[in-house]
Short mmCIF file of C-alpha atoms in Angstrom, two decimals:
data_model
loop_
_atom_site.label_atom_id
_atom_site.label_comp_id
_atom_site.label_asym_id
_atom_site.label_seq_id
_atom_site.Cartn_x
_atom_site.Cartn_y
_atom_site.Cartn_z
CA MET A 1 0.08 -0.17 0.21
CA ARG A 2 0.83 3.53 -1.12
CA VAL A 3 1.44 5.97 1.58
CA ALA A 4 -1.87 7.95 1.38
CA GLY A 5 -3.54 4.73 1.72
CA HIS A 6 -1.91 3.59 5.41
CA TRP A 7 -2.43 7.89 5.90
CA ARG A 8 -5.83 6.78 5.00
CA LEU A 9 -6.31 5.47 7.64
CA ARG A 10 -4.88 6.24 10.20
CA LYS A 11 -8.07 6.94 12.83
CA GLN A 12 -9.39 3.49 12.22
CA ARG A 13 -5.96 2.12 12.88
CA LEU A 14 -4.38 4.32 16.17
CA THR A 15 -7.42 4.82 17.28
CA LEU A 16 -10.08 2.28 16.59
CA GLN A 17 -12.59 4.99 14.85
CA GLY A 18 -15.45 4.19 13.72
CA GLU A 19 -18.80 4.34 13.33
CA ILE A 20 -22.29 4.66 14.57
CA CYS A 21 -25.78 4.79 12.74
CA PRO A 22 -27.43 7.89 13.62
CA VAL A 23 -30.88 4.98 12.60
CA CYS A 24 -30.79 2.41 14.78
CA GLY A 25 -27.72 2.83 16.81
CA ALA A 26 -25.51 0.05 15.22
CA HIS A 27 -21.11 0.20 16.14
CA ILE A 28 -19.65 0.21 13.22
CA PHE A 29 -15.44 -0.42 12.36
CA PRO A 30 -14.48 -0.78 10.12
CA PRO A 31 -15.84 2.44 9.17
CA ARG A 32 -18.22 2.15 5.58
CA ASP A 33 -20.50 5.02 5.79
CA VAL A 34 -23.12 2.57 4.96
CA CYS A 35 -24.96 0.56 7.76
CA PRO A 36 -24.26 -3.09 7.79
CA GLU A 37 -27.59 -3.95 10.09
CA CYS A 38 -30.79 -1.37 8.07
CA GLY A 39 -29.14 0.04 5.37
CA GLN A 40 -28.85 3.52 5.74
CA PRO A 41 -26.65 6.17 5.47
CA ALA A 42 -24.47 6.76 8.56
CA SER A 43 -20.50 8.14 9.44
CA THR A 44 -21.04 9.39 12.70
CA PRO A 45 -17.29 8.99 14.06
CA TYR A 46 -17.02 6.99 17.05
CA THR A 47 -13.76 6.05 19.22
CA PHE A 48 -14.15 2.27 19.80
CA LYS A 49 -13.42 1.75 23.74
CA GLY A 50 -11.25 -0.86 23.15
CA ARG A 51 -12.15 -3.61 25.59
CA GLY A 52 -13.91 -7.20 24.41
CA GLU A 53 -13.08 -10.30 23.54
CA VAL A 54 -11.68 -13.34 21.97
CA TYR A 55 -13.90 -14.50 19.67
CA SER A 56 -12.27 -17.04 18.15
CA PHE A 57 -8.99 -17.14 16.69
CA SER A 58 -6.03 -19.49 15.33
CA THR A 59 -1.53 -18.98 15.72
CA VAL A 60 -0.10 -18.56 12.25
CA TYR A 61 3.14 -20.05 11.63
CA GLU A 62 3.61 -19.19 8.25
CA THR A 63 3.75 -15.76 7.92
CA PRO A 64 3.13 -13.67 5.13
CA ASP A 65 6.83 -11.62 3.88
CA HIS A 66 5.84 -8.08 6.72
CA PHE A 67 4.78 -10.38 9.04
CA THR A 68 7.58 -12.94 9.31
CA LYS A 69 10.01 -10.96 11.44
CA TYR A 70 7.14 -11.81 14.12
CA LYS A 71 5.89 -14.91 14.43
CA PRO A 72 4.51 -16.81 15.19
CA TYR A 73 2.01 -14.90 16.40
CA THR A 74 -1.65 -15.22 17.69
CA VAL A 75 -4.67 -13.69 15.02
CA ALA A 76 -7.97 -13.24 17.07
CA LEU A 77 -11.80 -12.21 16.13
CA VAL A 78 -12.15 -9.85 18.86
CA LYS A 79 -15.50 -8.65 19.79
CA LEU A 80 -15.51 -5.71 20.79
CA GLU A 81 -17.88 -4.72 24.08
CA GLU A 82 -20.11 -2.30 21.22
CA GLY A 83 -21.34 -5.42 19.00
CA PRO A 84 -18.95 -5.25 16.55
CA ILE A 85 -16.03 -8.21 15.32
CA ILE A 86 -12.81 -7.47 14.14
CA THR A 87 -9.89 -9.26 13.23
CA ALA A 88 -6.63 -8.22 14.83
CA GLN A 89 -2.95 -9.64 16.20
CA LEU A 90 -2.92 -10.18 19.83
CA THR A 91 0.12 -8.98 21.56
CA ASP A 92 2.42 -9.83 25.26
CA VAL A 93 0.68 -13.39 25.50
CA ASP A 94 2.06 -16.46 24.18
CA PRO A 95 -0.02 -18.96 22.26
CA ASP A 96 -1.22 -21.24 24.24
CA GLU A 97 -2.55 -19.19 26.81
CA VAL A 98 -5.52 -17.06 24.97
CA GLU A 99 -8.75 -19.26 25.72
CA ILE A 100 -11.95 -18.00 23.86
CA GLY A 101 -13.36 -15.43 26.05
CA MET A 102 -10.77 -14.58 27.10
CA PRO A 103 -10.62 -10.35 28.11
CA VAL A 104 -8.43 -7.76 26.39
CA GLU A 105 -7.80 -4.23 25.49
CA MET A 106 -5.97 -3.16 22.76
CA VAL A 107 -3.10 -1.22 22.92
CA THR A 108 -1.48 0.43 19.50
CA ARG A 109 1.79 -1.48 18.71
CA ARG A 110 3.67 -1.86 15.57
CA LEU A 111 2.05 -3.22 12.28
CA THR A 112 5.03 -4.16 10.60
CA GLU A 113 7.40 -1.48 8.67
CA GLU A 114 8.29 -1.39 5.07
CA GLY A 115 11.98 -2.40 5.25
CA ASP A 116 15.13 -0.86 7.35
CA GLU A 117 14.38 2.68 5.23
CA GLY A 118 10.52 3.31 4.46
CA LEU A 119 6.74 3.71 6.68
CA ILE A 120 7.05 1.92 10.64
CA LEU A 121 3.45 1.76 10.67
CA TYR A 122 1.40 1.71 13.53
CA GLY A 123 -1.96 0.72 13.95
CA TYR A 124 -4.54 -1.70 17.08
CA LYS A 125 -3.49 -5.06 18.57
CA PHE A 126 -4.95 -6.61 21.12
CA ARG A 127 -3.49 -8.16 24.84
CA PRO A 128 -5.54 -9.93 27.62
CA VAL A 129 -6.10 -7.43 30.40
CA MET A 130 -5.17 -5.04 32.90
CA GLU A 131 -5.93 -5.58 36.20
CA ARG A 132 -6.19 -1.62 36.63
CA VAL A 133 -4.84 -2.07 40.03
CA GLY A 134 -1.72 -3.23 40.68
CA ARG A 135 0.76 -4.90 43.35
CA MET B 1 22.45 37.02 42.23
CA SER B 2 18.67 35.99 40.40
CA THR B 3 16.67 33.30 41.10
CA ARG B 4 17.75 30.34 39.54
CA LEU B 5 13.89 28.83 39.38
CA LEU B 6 11.89 28.68 36.49
CA THR B 7 9.04 30.21 37.24
CA PRO B 8 5.93 30.66 35.98
CA THR B 9 2.92 33.51 36.24
CA ARG B 10 0.17 30.63 37.74
CA SER B 11 0.97 28.46 39.40
CA VAL B 12 0.61 24.87 38.01
CA GLY B 13 0.80 20.95 38.87
CA ILE B 14 0.62 17.41 37.33
CA ILE B 15 -3.48 17.13 35.86
CA GLY B 16 -1.98 12.96 35.10
CA TYR B 17 0.86 10.44 35.61
CA GLY B 18 1.00 7.55 33.56
CA ALA B 19 4.37 4.66 33.03
CA TYR B 20 4.59 1.70 30.90
CA VAL B 21 7.19 -1.17 30.65
CA PRO B 22 7.22 -3.16 28.68
CA ARG B 23 7.25 -7.46 30.21
CA TYR B 24 10.42 -8.93 28.61
CA ARG B 25 12.83 -9.21 31.56
CA ILE B 26 16.70 -10.05 31.01
CA PRO B 27 19.01 -11.05 33.90
CA ALA B 28 21.89 -9.42 34.43
CA ARG B 29 23.81 -13.21 35.01
CA GLU B 30 22.08 -14.82 31.74
CA ILE B 31 24.03 -11.22 30.08
CA ALA B 32 27.17 -12.27 32.42
CA ARG B 33 27.13 -15.66 31.26
CA MET B 34 27.81 -14.82 28.11
CA TRP B 35 30.96 -12.02 28.67
CA THR B 36 32.39 -12.87 31.95
CA GLY B 37 31.59 -16.43 32.60
CA GLY B 38 28.82 -15.23 35.37
CA LYS B 39 31.48 -14.06 37.12
CA GLY B 40 31.41 -10.52 39.11
CA GLY B 41 29.03 -7.75 40.22
CA THR B 42 26.45 -7.08 37.77
CA PRO B 43 24.69 -3.29 38.27
CA VAL B 44 21.06 -4.13 38.67
CA ARG B 45 19.08 -7.99 38.92
CA GLU B 46 17.73 -7.51 35.75
CA LYS B 47 16.32 -5.55 33.21
CA ALA B 48 12.47 -4.11 31.29
CA VAL B 49 13.43 -4.94 27.63
CA PRO B 50 10.96 -4.01 24.81
CA GLY B 51 8.69 -6.98 22.56
CA LEU B 52 9.38 -6.63 17.94
CA ASP B 53 6.32 -4.72 17.89
CA GLU B 54 7.65 -1.94 20.37
CA ASP B 55 9.22 0.72 20.46
CA THR B 56 9.14 4.31 21.91
CA ALA B 57 6.71 5.80 19.94
CA THR B 58 4.27 2.41 21.75
CA ILE B 59 5.54 3.15 25.16
CA ALA B 60 4.92 6.27 25.27
CA ILE B 61 1.30 6.08 23.28
CA GLU B 62 0.02 3.16 26.04
CA ALA B 63 1.40 5.88 29.34
CA ALA B 64 -0.78 9.12 27.38
CA ARG B 65 -3.42 7.02 27.55
CA ASN B 66 -2.95 6.43 31.18
CA ALA B 67 -2.16 9.95 31.99
CA LEU B 68 -5.77 10.81 31.00
CA ALA B 69 -6.88 8.84 32.38
CA ARG B 70 -5.92 9.45 34.90
CA ALA B 71 -6.09 13.00 34.22
CA GLY B 72 -10.27 13.35 32.97
CA ILE B 73 -9.82 15.45 30.59
CA HIS B 74 -10.05 15.00 26.45
CA ALA B 75 -7.44 14.23 24.50
CA GLU B 76 -8.41 18.05 22.40
CA HIS B 77 -8.32 19.41 26.34
CA LEU B 78 -4.09 19.35 24.96
CA ARG B 79 -2.10 22.53 23.43
CA ALA B 80 0.95 20.02 23.45
CA VAL B 81 2.17 16.79 23.10
CA TRP B 82 6.20 16.47 23.60
CA VAL B 83 8.19 12.70 23.59
CA GLY B 84 11.54 12.94 25.19
CA SER B 85 14.16 10.23 23.91
CA GLU B 86 17.89 9.67 22.37
CA SER B 87 15.66 6.13 20.44
CA HIS B 88 12.77 8.15 18.88
CA PRO B 89 11.32 5.31 15.99
CA TYR B 90 12.62 7.65 12.52
CA ALA B 91 15.79 10.22 12.25
CA VAL B 92 13.21 12.06 11.19
CA LYS B 93 9.82 13.15 10.97
CA PRO B 94 8.09 13.08 14.89
CA THR B 95 7.06 9.69 16.90
CA SER B 96 4.72 13.46 19.08
CA THR B 97 2.13 12.62 15.81
CA ILE B 98 1.90 10.08 15.83
CA VAL B 99 1.40 10.48 20.11
CA ALA B 100 -1.58 13.18 20.01
CA GLU B 101 -3.39 11.15 17.03
CA ALA B 102 -3.10 8.29 18.30
CA ILE B 103 -4.55 9.35 21.97
CA GLY B 104 -6.80 12.09 19.77
CA ALA B 105 -5.25 15.08 20.02
CA THR B 106 -4.08 16.62 16.43
CA PRO B 107 -5.47 18.07 15.09
CA TYR B 108 -4.99 21.24 17.55
CA VAL B 109 -1.54 21.12 18.90
CA GLN B 110 1.77 21.93 19.69
CA ALA B 111 4.22 18.54 19.10
CA GLY B 112 7.75 18.25 18.39
CA ASP B 113 10.16 15.77 19.88
CA TRP B 114 13.55 16.43 22.68
CA GLU B 115 16.36 15.25 22.86
CA PHE B 116 19.31 15.70 25.91
CA ALA B 117 20.41 11.90 26.93
CA CYS B 118 17.53 10.63 29.37
CA LYS B 119 17.01 14.11 31.00
CA ALA B 120 14.88 14.85 27.97
CA GLY B 121 11.50 14.11 29.10
CA THR B 122 12.62 16.18 32.43
CA GLU B 123 13.06 18.83 30.01
CA ALA B 124 9.25 18.64 28.54
CA MET B 125 8.23 18.99 31.72
CA GLN B 126 9.97 22.05 32.19
CA ALA B 127 8.50 23.19 29.43
CA ALA B 128 5.15 21.59 29.82
CA ILE B 129 4.98 24.14 32.91
CA GLY B 130 5.69 27.39 31.36
CA PHE B 131 3.38 26.40 28.50
CA VAL B 132 0.77 25.47 31.00
CA GLY B 133 2.40 28.63 33.15
CA SER B 134 2.15 31.28 30.81
CA GLY B 135 -1.15 30.39 30.10
CA MET B 136 -0.47 30.15 26.77
CA ALA B 137 -2.02 27.12 27.10
CA ASN B 138 -4.33 24.58 29.76
CA TYR B 139 -2.82 21.55 29.24
CA ALA B 140 0.60 19.93 28.45
CA MET B 141 1.76 16.75 28.51
CA ALA B 142 4.96 16.39 28.66
CA ILE B 143 6.76 12.04 28.02
CA GLY B 144 9.45 10.72 28.15
CA ALA B 145 10.15 7.39 26.91
CA ASP B 146 12.68 5.56 25.68
CA THR B 147 14.35 1.95 24.34
CA ALA B 148 17.29 2.18 24.72
CA GLN B 149 20.20 0.86 23.18
CA GLY B 150 23.47 -0.59 25.29
CA ARG B 151 27.04 -2.43 22.63
CA PRO B 152 26.53 -6.03 23.38
CA GLY B 153 29.20 -6.79 26.06
CA ASP B 154 29.44 -2.85 26.68
CA ALA B 155 29.11 -2.23 30.58
CA LEU B 156 25.75 -0.55 29.32
CA GLU B 157 24.21 -3.62 27.79
CA TYR B 158 22.50 -4.87 31.64
CA THR B 159 21.09 -1.79 32.49
CA ALA B 160 20.28 -0.29 28.67
CA ALA B 161 16.33 -0.76 29.54
CA ALA B 162 12.62 0.26 28.70
CA GLY B 163 9.93 2.46 29.58
CA GLY B 164 8.08 6.31 29.75
CA ALA B 165 6.66 8.24 31.44
CA ALA B 166 3.77 10.69 31.16
CA PHE B 167 2.31 13.65 32.21
CA ILE B 168 -0.76 16.40 31.91
CA ILE B 169 0.63 19.66 33.22
CA GLY B 170 -2.08 22.27 34.23
CA PRO B 171 -3.46 24.76 37.17
CA ALA B 172 -2.94 24.42 40.00
CA GLU B 173 -6.12 23.64 41.48
CA HIS B 174 -6.53 20.88 39.07
CA ALA B 175 -3.82 19.25 40.65
CA LEU B 176 -2.90 15.87 42.05
CA ALA B 177 1.01 17.10 42.95
CA VAL B 178 1.53 20.51 42.11
CA ILE B 179 5.09 22.25 41.55
CA GLN B 180 5.97 24.55 44.40
CA GLY B 181 10.01 24.69 42.26
CA SER B 182 11.75 23.82 40.03
CA LEU B 183 14.74 24.06 38.13
CA SER B 184 18.22 23.50 35.47
CA TYR B 185 21.46 22.59 36.09
CA VAL B 186 23.72 22.22 32.39
CA THR B 187 27.19 22.50 31.24
CA ASP B 188 29.05 21.37 28.41
CA THR B 189 30.34 17.72 29.68
CA PRO B 190 31.48 15.20 27.21
CA ASP B 191 29.73 11.73 29.28
CA PHE B 192 27.63 9.70 27.49
CA TRP B 193 26.89 9.98 22.82
CA ARG B 194 25.70 8.83 20.03
CA ARG B 195 27.01 10.45 16.91
CA ALA B 196 24.50 10.33 13.60
CA GLY B 197 23.75 7.19 12.29
CA ALA B 198 25.63 5.13 15.23
CA ASP B 199 24.26 1.81 16.51
CA TYR B 200 25.51 2.42 19.20
CA PRO B 201 26.70 4.75 22.05
CA SER B 202 29.39 6.39 23.62
CA HIS B 203 30.94 6.67 26.57
CA GLY B 204 32.86 8.51 28.93
CA GLN B 205 33.82 4.63 31.58
CA ARG B 206 34.24 5.89 34.97
CA PHE B 207 33.85 10.38 33.69
CA THR B 208 30.12 9.31 33.29
CA GLY B 209 30.72 9.12 37.30
CA GLU B 210 31.89 12.13 39.48
CA PRO B 211 32.18 14.91 36.66
CA ALA B 212 28.57 13.89 34.77
CA TYR B 213 25.92 12.33 37.34
CA PHE B 214 27.58 13.10 40.89
CA HIS B 215 28.56 16.28 40.00
CA HIS B 216 24.77 18.51 37.44
CA ILE B 217 23.15 15.52 40.35
CA THR B 218 23.82 17.35 43.41
CA SER B 219 24.45 20.90 42.07
CA ALA B 220 20.29 21.26 40.78
CA ALA B 221 19.53 19.90 43.92
CA GLN B 222 20.96 22.20 46.22
CA ALA B 223 20.39 24.54 44.52
CA LEU B 224 16.82 23.84 44.52
CA MET B 225 17.11 23.25 48.02
CA GLU B 226 19.06 26.84 48.79
CA GLU B 227 15.52 28.14 47.11
CA MET B 228 12.88 26.55 47.98
CA GLY B 229 14.06 26.70 51.91
CA THR B 230 14.38 23.16 52.54
CA ARG B 231 16.38 20.21 53.78
CA PRO B 232 16.43 16.67 53.44
CA SER B 233 13.60 15.46 55.94
CA ASP B 234 10.64 18.37 54.66
CA TYR B 235 10.30 15.71 51.51
CA ARG B 236 8.31 12.64 52.29
CA TYR B 237 9.82 11.33 48.77
CA ALA B 238 13.48 11.54 46.43
CA VAL B 239 13.52 9.87 43.19
CA PHE B 240 16.52 10.57 40.98
CA HIS B 241 18.01 9.69 37.80
CA GLN B 242 18.79 6.33 37.80
CA PRO B 243 21.77 4.32 35.67
CA ASN B 244 22.42 1.17 37.87
CA LEU B 245 21.72 0.43 41.41
CA LYS B 246 24.26 2.30 42.98
CA PHE B 247 24.73 5.99 41.20
CA PRO B 248 21.12 7.07 42.68
CA GLN B 249 21.78 5.65 46.34
CA ARG B 250 24.99 7.32 46.75
CA VAL B 251 23.96 10.60 45.86
CA ALA B 252 20.88 10.42 47.45
CA LYS B 253 23.61 9.63 50.59
CA MET B 254 26.07 13.04 49.72
CA LEU B 255 22.40 14.64 50.17
CA GLY B 256 21.35 14.43 52.71
CA PHE B 257 18.82 11.41 51.44
CA THR B 258 17.79 8.52 53.01
CA PRO B 259 17.24 4.99 52.22
CA GLU B 260 13.24 4.89 53.75
CA GLN B 261 12.84 8.19 50.70
CA ILE B 262 14.04 6.42 47.76
CA GLU B 263 12.67 3.34 48.24
CA THR B 264 9.44 3.42 46.26
CA GLY B 265 10.81 5.67 42.51
CA LEU B 266 14.16 2.96 43.45
CA LEU B 267 12.77 0.76 39.69
CA VAL B 268 16.60 -0.06 37.71
CA GLY B 269 16.73 -3.32 40.28
CA ASP B 270 13.88 -5.09 38.02
CA ILE B 271 13.72 -2.89 35.06
CA GLY B 272 17.32 -1.49 34.85
CA ASN B 273 17.37 1.80 33.28
CA THR B 274 14.92 2.94 31.30
CA TYR B 275 17.00 6.90 30.43
CA SER B 276 14.13 9.15 29.30
CA GLY B 277 12.35 7.95 31.31
CA SER B 278 14.42 6.66 34.35
CA ALA B 279 13.78 8.98 37.17
CA ILE B 280 10.40 9.45 35.87
CA VAL B 281 8.34 6.08 35.90
CA GLY B 282 10.19 6.50 39.34
CA LEU B 283 8.14 9.24 40.11
CA THR B 284 4.65 7.42 38.90
CA ALA B 285 5.02 5.16 41.57
CA ILE B 286 5.60 7.14 43.60
CA LEU B 287 2.51 8.46 43.37
CA ASP B 288 1.12 5.38 43.13
CA GLU B 289 1.69 4.88 46.59
CA ALA B 290 1.80 9.26 48.34
CA GLN B 291 -0.69 11.00 50.73
CA PRO B 292 -1.25 13.97 50.76
CA GLY B 293 1.14 16.63 51.92
CA ASP B 294 3.44 14.96 51.11
CA ARG B 295 6.51 16.25 49.35
CA ILE B 296 8.36 14.55 46.94
CA PHE B 297 12.11 16.20 45.48
CA VAL B 298 12.59 14.76 42.24
CA VAL B 299 16.35 15.52 40.62
CA SER B 300 16.70 13.66 37.10
CA PHE B 301 20.32 14.25 34.88
CA GLY B 302 20.72 13.67 31.14
CA SER B 303 24.13 12.68 29.56
CA GLY B 304 25.96 15.71 27.75
CA ALA B 305 25.97 16.62 31.90
CA GLY B 306 22.84 19.00 32.68
CA SER B 307 20.36 18.09 35.61
CA ASP B 308 16.36 19.25 36.01
CA ALA B 309 15.21 19.68 39.79
CA PHE B 310 11.64 20.20 40.56
CA ASP B 311 9.25 20.13 44.37
CA LEU B 312 6.14 17.99 44.25
CA ARG B 313 3.61 18.39 46.76
CA VAL B 314 0.58 16.03 46.92
CA THR B 315 -3.02 17.05 47.12
CA ASP B 316 -6.18 15.15 47.89
CA LYS B 317 -6.80 14.00 44.52
CA ILE B 318 -4.28 12.00 44.16
CA VAL B 319 -6.82 10.26 46.13
CA GLU B 320 -9.50 9.75 43.92
CA ARG B 321 -7.49 9.80 40.59
CA ARG B 322 -4.47 7.15 41.23
CA ASP B 323 -6.28 4.47 40.36
CA LYS B 324 -7.95 5.65 36.87
CA ALA B 325 -4.71 3.48 35.31
CA PRO B 326 -2.77 0.74 35.66
CA ARG B 327 -0.47 1.28 39.08
CA THR B 328 3.83 0.83 37.59
CA ARG B 329 4.24 -1.50 40.24
CA ALA B 330 1.79 -3.94 38.31
CA TYR B 331 4.03 -3.50 34.83
CA ILE B 332 6.69 -4.37 36.75
CA ALA B 333 5.07 -7.75 38.30
CA ARG B 334 3.74 -8.53 34.89
CA ARG B 335 7.25 -10.27 33.89
CA VAL B 336 7.91 -13.10 31.45
CA GLU B 337 12.06 -14.19 31.75
CA ILE B 338 13.97 -14.03 28.78
CA ASP B 339 17.46 -15.59 27.26
CA TYR B 340 20.42 -13.98 26.29
CA GLY B 341 18.31 -15.17 22.46
CA MET B 342 14.91 -14.06 22.72
CA TYR B 343 16.62 -10.75 23.37
CA ALA B 344 19.13 -10.49 20.40
CA ARG B 345 15.64 -11.88 18.50
CA LEU B 346 13.97 -9.00 20.58
CA ARG B 347 16.75 -6.04 20.44
CA GLY B 348 17.18 -6.81 16.29
CA LYS B 349 20.21 -8.43 17.04
CA LEU B 350 20.46 -12.03 15.15
CA VAL B 351 21.31 -11.22 10.75
CA ARG B 352 18.69 -13.06 9.10
#
C-alpha cells in the first residue's frame, strides 16, 4: 500500500475509530458509511472503547513476508463490547495462553515496517486486560 | 544572584500521570553468562526489554493514555504533546505526531520531539510548566520514553532498558501534585554520546560518574533546596536518575536523603535504566503510593550534561485519580523472563 493509503486509515488504526448509525444505533467497524444492520447512511465517527473478548483465534507460523519478523503470532476475532467483531493480532501473550472468551484490550503497536528505509506502520492489537490496581 | 528557579506566571501542577514498562526481562546474570562467564557483580538484577512490536512511540502512547485516564480530561484539550527520547523510531519524522494522533489530541496541538540523553522527558516537563504557566495553554503533555541501546558486551548492556512515563501539566487548582519549584543545571560535559547513524552509544567510562552524574545532580539538587529554603528531611520521597543501583543510592546519601526516602521510586534493580523514563517512571511509582500533603523531590540527569530538579506537593486529588490506570508496579509485576537468545532476537541483533 502506498503512503496515502496508510494515511487514510490512521484514525481507524491508531484510535479504533469507526462509526455509529444515526438511525438504528449500531456501532460499525471498520467504517464503511453504510450501516450493515439497517442499510441506512451512517458516517458519524465513533471511537471504540477498545475492550472486548476473544471470539476465535489461530496462531500463525507461516506468515506473509511483512510479518516474518513477528512469527509465531496469534490472530484473533475480537468481539468488541459495542458489538462488532474485528480481526486483529494479539500481543503480550503466549499462543498457548489464549482462550475463547478471554477479555482483551486494545493497545497500539508496530504492525510492520516497509523495509529498513520505509514507513513504520502502527495500529491496534489486543492483549489480555491489565488489572487496574497493581501490587 | 537573581532566582535560579524557573517560575511560571501562574501556579501549575501534574493533572494526570501514567507509566509503561514492557513485560520482558533479561536478568543481568544471563548477560554476564555471555561475557564474563557469569563472574563478577552486576549493576542491576534485571532490565525491561521491549517486545518486537514495541518502540518509543508505542511506549509513549500507552503511558499517555494512562495519564489521560487519571487526568479525566479529553485529549482534545491538550495544547502540546511533547516526547523526550534518545531512541525516536525515525531520524526524521516526529514521534509526537504519532502519539498525538493515537490519543486523539490532533489537530489543534503543539507537537515536538525532545532530545537530551536521559533528561529529555523532564526537559519537556519544564517546557510544559512554562506553556501552561504562561497562560498559553491549559493542558500540556510531556513524555519521557526510551528503548535504550547497549553494545553487546559493553557495561551498558546490563542496564539499557525500555519504559516511559507521561505527565499532563495543568493549572495548580486541578493538580494531583503541585509543582512548587523547578530549575535546570547544565554544562557542556561529554560523558556519553551517540553520533548520527551510529547504532550504539559511546561513553567516557568512569568519567560518567563524578564530573557528570554526581556533579550535575548534586548541583541542581542543592540549588533547588537553597531556593526553596528546604532540607532533605522536608521531603517524604526523593527520586534521582537511575543508571544503575549504586549511583542513585550514593547521590542520595551525599545529599542527605535516607534509604527510606528513595526506596519507593528506586526501580532500576527491577527494570534497568529506562533513560528518558528513568527518574520519572520512579516518580509515577511514588505518586501511586503518596498521600495528600507529601512532598516529593525529583532530580533527573541527562548526559552531555545536565539535571532538572523539581519540588512537588501531593494534593488530595491523588486519592480518586491514581487507580484510574494501572499502577507502575503492576507493569513491573507482569514479568516474562527471557534468555540471551530471545533478547538478541527482540533487540534486532540477529542477522537473517
